[in-house]
PDB file of C-alpha atoms and ligand atoms in Angstrom:
ATOM      1  CA  UNK W   1      71.204 200.179   4.444  1.00  0.00           C
ATOM      2  CA  UNK W   2      72.720 202.514   1.918  1.00  0.00           C
ATOM      3  CA  UNK W   3      73.082 201.313  -1.634  1.00  0.00           C
ATOM      4  CA  UNK W   4      75.670 203.966  -2.299  1.00  0.00           C
ATOM      5  CA  UNK W   5      78.644 202.718  -4.282  1.00  0.00           C
ATOM      6  CA  UNK W   6      81.796 204.584  -5.195  1.00  0.00           C
ATOM      7  CA  UNK W   7      81.215 206.567  -8.376  1.00  0.00           C
ATOM      8  CA  UNK W   8      78.204 204.557  -9.363  1.00  0.00           C
ATOM      9  CA  UNK W   9      75.387 206.128  -7.442  1.00  0.00           C
ATOM     10  CA  UNK W  10      73.554 207.919 -10.188  1.00  0.00           C
ATOM     11  CA  UNK W  11      72.897 204.807 -12.179  1.00  0.00           C
ATOM     12  CA  UNK W  12      71.602 203.028  -9.096  1.00  0.00           C
ATOM     13  CA  UNK W  13      69.497 205.699  -7.453  1.00  0.00           C
ATOM     14  CA  UNK W  14      65.941 204.478  -7.179  1.00  0.00           C
ATOM     15  CA  UNK W  15      63.681 207.511  -7.613  1.00  0.00           C
ATOM     16  CA  UNK W  16      59.936 207.392  -7.251  1.00  0.00           C
ATOM     17  CA  UNK W  17      57.360 210.100  -7.958  1.00  0.00           C
ATOM     18  CA  UNK W  18      53.941 210.017  -6.297  1.00  0.00           C
ATOM     19  CA  UNK W  19      51.120 212.261  -7.419  1.00  0.00           C
ATOM     20  CA  UNK W  20      49.919 214.620  -4.689  1.00  0.00           C
ATOM     21  CA  UNK W  21      47.116 217.125  -4.387  1.00  0.00           C
ATOM     22  CA  UNK W  22      47.835 219.204  -1.282  1.00  0.00           C
ATOM     23  CA  UNK W  23      44.494 220.404   0.014  1.00  0.00           C
ATOM     24  CA  UNK W  24      45.324 222.500   3.084  1.00  0.00           C
ATOM     25  CA  UNK W  25      49.088 222.804   3.420  1.00  0.00           C
ATOM     26  CA  UNK W  26      51.268 224.766   1.033  1.00  0.00           C
ATOM     27  CA  UNK W  27      54.094 222.877  -0.672  1.00  0.00           C
ATOM     28  CA  UNK W  28      57.138 224.502  -2.199  1.00  0.00           C
ATOM     29  CA  UNK W  29      58.054 223.516  -5.728  1.00  0.00           C
ATOM     30  CA  UNK W  30      61.681 222.392  -5.892  1.00  0.00           C
ATOM     31  CA  UNK W  31      62.026 223.789  -9.405  1.00  0.00           C
ATOM     32  CA  UNK W  32      60.212 227.154  -9.646  1.00  0.00           C
ATOM     33  CA  UNK W  33      60.189 227.757  -5.850  1.00  0.00           C
ATOM     34  CA  UNK W  34      56.555 228.853  -5.854  1.00  0.00           C
ATOM     35  CA  UNK W  35      54.170 227.663  -3.156  1.00  0.00           C
ATOM     36  CA  UNK W  36      51.276 225.575  -4.350  1.00  0.00           C
ATOM     37  CA  UNK W  37      48.177 223.832  -3.048  1.00  0.00           C
ATOM     38  CA  UNK W  38      44.898 222.644  -4.496  1.00  0.00           C
ATOM     39  CA  UNK W  39      46.661 221.729  -7.669  1.00  0.00           C
ATOM     40  CA  UNK W  40      48.430 218.618  -8.847  1.00  0.00           C
ATOM     41  CA  UNK W  41      52.055 218.076  -7.966  1.00  0.00           C
ATOM     42  CA  UNK W  42      54.557 215.345  -7.238  1.00  0.00           C
ATOM     43  CA  UNK W  43      56.321 214.049  -4.156  1.00  0.00           C
ATOM     44  CA  UNK W  44      59.685 212.716  -5.326  1.00  0.00           C
ATOM     45  CA  UNK W  45      61.906 210.488  -3.180  1.00  0.00           C
ATOM     46  CA  UNK W  46      65.128 208.591  -3.565  1.00  0.00           C
ATOM     47  CA  UNK W  47      65.945 205.384  -1.729  1.00  0.00           C
ATOM     48  CA  UNK W  48      68.901 207.163  -0.107  1.00  0.00           C
ATOM     49  CA  UNK W  49      67.636 210.227   1.764  1.00  0.00           C
ATOM     50  CA  UNK W  50      71.180 210.742   3.094  1.00  0.00           C
ATOM     51  CA  UNK W  51      72.173 211.805  -0.400  1.00  0.00           C
ATOM     52  CA  UNK W  52      69.106 213.931  -1.027  1.00  0.00           C
ATOM     53  CA  UNK W  53      65.851 214.249   0.887  1.00  0.00           C
ATOM     54  CA  UNK W  54      62.390 214.164  -0.659  1.00  0.00           C
ATOM     55  CA  UNK W  55      61.229 217.133  -2.734  1.00  0.00           C
ATOM     56  CA  UNK W  56      57.883 218.317  -4.024  1.00  0.00           C
ATOM     57  CA  UNK W  57      57.409 219.829  -7.460  1.00  0.00           C
ATOM     58  CA  UNK W  58      54.329 221.505  -8.879  1.00  0.00           C
ATOM     59  CA  UNK W  59      52.316 220.146 -11.759  1.00  0.00           C
ATOM     60  CA  UNK W  60      53.075 223.221 -13.856  1.00  0.00           C
ATOM     61  CA  UNK W  61      56.814 222.452 -13.873  1.00  0.00           C
ATOM     62  CA  UNK W  62      56.409 218.702 -14.162  1.00  0.00           C
ATOM     63  CA  UNK W  63      53.448 217.413 -16.100  1.00  0.00           C
ATOM     64  CA  UNK W  64      54.548 213.794 -15.957  1.00  0.00           C
ATOM     65  CA  UNK W  65      56.132 211.488 -13.387  1.00  0.00           C
ATOM     66  CA  UNK W  66      59.138 211.119 -15.702  1.00  0.00           C
ATOM     67  CA  UNK W  67      59.861 214.855 -15.694  1.00  0.00           C
ATOM     68  CA  UNK W  68      59.470 214.947 -11.874  1.00  0.00           C
ATOM     69  CA  UNK W  69      61.961 212.086 -11.618  1.00  0.00           C
ATOM     70  CA  UNK W  70      64.331 213.940 -13.941  1.00  0.00           C
ATOM     71  CA  UNK W  71      64.227 216.963 -11.588  1.00  0.00           C
ATOM     72  CA  UNK W  72      65.284 214.727  -8.718  1.00  0.00           C
ATOM     73  CA  UNK W  73      67.927 212.983 -10.793  1.00  0.00           C
ATOM     74  CA  UNK W  74      69.659 216.349 -11.369  1.00  0.00           C
ATOM     75  CA  UNK W  75      69.752 216.929  -7.608  1.00  0.00           C
ATOM     76  CA  UNK W  76      70.987 213.444  -6.846  1.00  0.00           C
ATOM     77  CA  UNK W  77      73.772 213.858  -9.414  1.00  0.00           C
ATOM     78  CA  UNK W  78      74.787 217.247  -7.944  1.00  0.00           C
ATOM     79  CA  UNK W  79      74.669 215.927  -4.350  1.00  0.00           C
ATOM     80  CA  UNK W  80      76.706 212.889  -5.358  1.00  0.00           C
ATOM     81  CA  UNK W  81      79.313 215.102  -7.002  1.00  0.00           C
ATOM     82  CA  UNK W  82      79.415 217.445  -3.994  1.00  0.00           C
ATOM     83  CA  UNK W  83      80.108 214.521  -1.675  1.00  0.00           C
ATOM     84  CA  UNK W  84      82.939 213.239  -3.825  1.00  0.00           C
ATOM     85  CA  UNK W  85      84.754 216.564  -4.129  1.00  0.00           C
ATOM     86  CA  UNK W  86      85.672 219.366  -1.744  1.00  0.00           C
ATOM     87  CA  UNK W  87      86.655 222.937  -2.460  1.00  0.00           C
ATOM     88  CA  UNK W  88      90.105 223.764  -1.071  1.00  0.00           C
ATOM     89  CA  UNK W  89      92.361 226.794  -1.435  1.00  0.00           C
ATOM     90  CA  UNK W  90      94.132 224.986  -4.258  1.00  0.00           C
ATOM     91  CA  UNK W  91      90.871 224.208  -6.038  1.00  0.00           C
ATOM     92  CA  UNK W  92      88.560 221.247  -6.330  1.00  0.00           C
ATOM     93  CA  UNK W  93      89.957 218.080  -4.763  1.00  0.00           C
ATOM     94  CA  UNK W  94      88.558 214.594  -4.706  1.00  0.00           C
ATOM     95  CA  UNK W  95      87.372 213.828  -1.176  1.00  0.00           C
ATOM     96  CA  UNK W  96      89.374 211.159   0.629  1.00  0.00           C
TER      97      UNK W  96
HETATM   98 ZN1  LIG A   1      57.073 224.599 -10.084  1.00  0.00          ZN
END
């Protein structure tokens, strides 16, 4: 069940960061876009994957879980905004 509420998502988004150490498969960092493996990184998820799916970030960009969560929070905020507005010929309009 979605916890999405009108205009209040960002404050309610539950974001978790799990430390990963990809051994064989390459992961793409959601911040610097480089591929990484055999180094520390984070798997970051929200409780509403409809709004934004899980991302991985490398340990160079995000040294702490808090900074990894902040990376995701920016994306959740942007995705939330994008869903609430649409670009029309007349400009930005609030989605019905
Ligand atoms: Zn990175």
